[in-house]
Coordinates of C-alpha atoms in Angstrom, one line a residue:
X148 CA 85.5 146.6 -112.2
X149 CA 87.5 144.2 -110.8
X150 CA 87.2 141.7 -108.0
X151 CA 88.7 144.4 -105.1
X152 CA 86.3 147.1 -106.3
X153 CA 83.4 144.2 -106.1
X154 CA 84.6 143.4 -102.6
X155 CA 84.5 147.0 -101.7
X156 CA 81.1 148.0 -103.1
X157 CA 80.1 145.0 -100.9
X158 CA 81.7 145.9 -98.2
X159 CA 80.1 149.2 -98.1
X160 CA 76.2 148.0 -98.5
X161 CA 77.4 146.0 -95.4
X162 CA 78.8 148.8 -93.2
X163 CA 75.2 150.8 -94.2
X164 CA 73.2 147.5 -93.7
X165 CA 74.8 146.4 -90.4
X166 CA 74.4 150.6 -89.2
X167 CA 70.8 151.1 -90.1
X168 CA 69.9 147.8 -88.1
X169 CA 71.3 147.9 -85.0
X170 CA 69.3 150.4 -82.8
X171 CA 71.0 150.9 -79.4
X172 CA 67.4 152.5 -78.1
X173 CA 65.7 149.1 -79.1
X174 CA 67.8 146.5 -76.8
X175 CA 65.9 144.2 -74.7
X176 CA 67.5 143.6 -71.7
X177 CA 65.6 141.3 -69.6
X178 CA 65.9 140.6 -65.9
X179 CA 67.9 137.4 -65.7
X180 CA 71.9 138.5 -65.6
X181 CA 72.1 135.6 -68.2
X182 CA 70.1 137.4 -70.6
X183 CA 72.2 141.0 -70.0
X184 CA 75.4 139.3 -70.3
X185 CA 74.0 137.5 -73.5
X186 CA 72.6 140.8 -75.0
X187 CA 76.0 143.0 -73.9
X188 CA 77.7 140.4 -75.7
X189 CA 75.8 140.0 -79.2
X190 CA 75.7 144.0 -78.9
X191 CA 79.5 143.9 -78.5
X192 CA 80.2 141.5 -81.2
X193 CA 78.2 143.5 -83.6
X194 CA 80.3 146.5 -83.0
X195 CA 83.6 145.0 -82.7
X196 CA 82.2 143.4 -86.4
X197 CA 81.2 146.7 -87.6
X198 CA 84.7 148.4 -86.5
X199 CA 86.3 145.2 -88.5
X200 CA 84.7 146.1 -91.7
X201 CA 85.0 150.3 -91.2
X202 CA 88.9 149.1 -90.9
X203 CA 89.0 146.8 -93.7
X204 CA 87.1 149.8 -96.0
X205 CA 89.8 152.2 -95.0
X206 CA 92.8 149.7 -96.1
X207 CA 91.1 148.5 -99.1
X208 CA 90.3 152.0 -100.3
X209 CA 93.7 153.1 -99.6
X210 CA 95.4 150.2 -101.4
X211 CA 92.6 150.6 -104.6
X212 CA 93.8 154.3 -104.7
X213 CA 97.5 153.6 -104.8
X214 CA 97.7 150.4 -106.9
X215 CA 95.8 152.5 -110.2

């Protein structure tokens, strides 16, 4: 294997990590707007990473499929 393939076997344990953790059902939102705003934006961030990575698999498998 080389180092792409590496990167995306990696990159997939990530994307299945970063899914199976994040539980929408199980945020805490507390009472203090500081804390929702806080929690809406860790929540954000974690799909906008998420998103990053599902885009990054698609290009990487794409380019690992044409450059064999």
């Amino acid at each position: 294997m080389n180092l792409l393939e590496i990167i995306w076997v990696i990159l997939v344990i990530l994307i299945i990590i970063v899914i199976l953790i994040t539980d929408p059902k199980n945020s805490k939102i507390g009472i203090n707007s500081t804390v929702i705003a806080n929690n809406l934006d860790s929540q954000r961030f974690i799909r906008n990473f998420t998103w990053f990575m599902v885009v990054t698999l698609y290009f990487l498998t794409i380019y690992i499929i044409y450059s064999v």
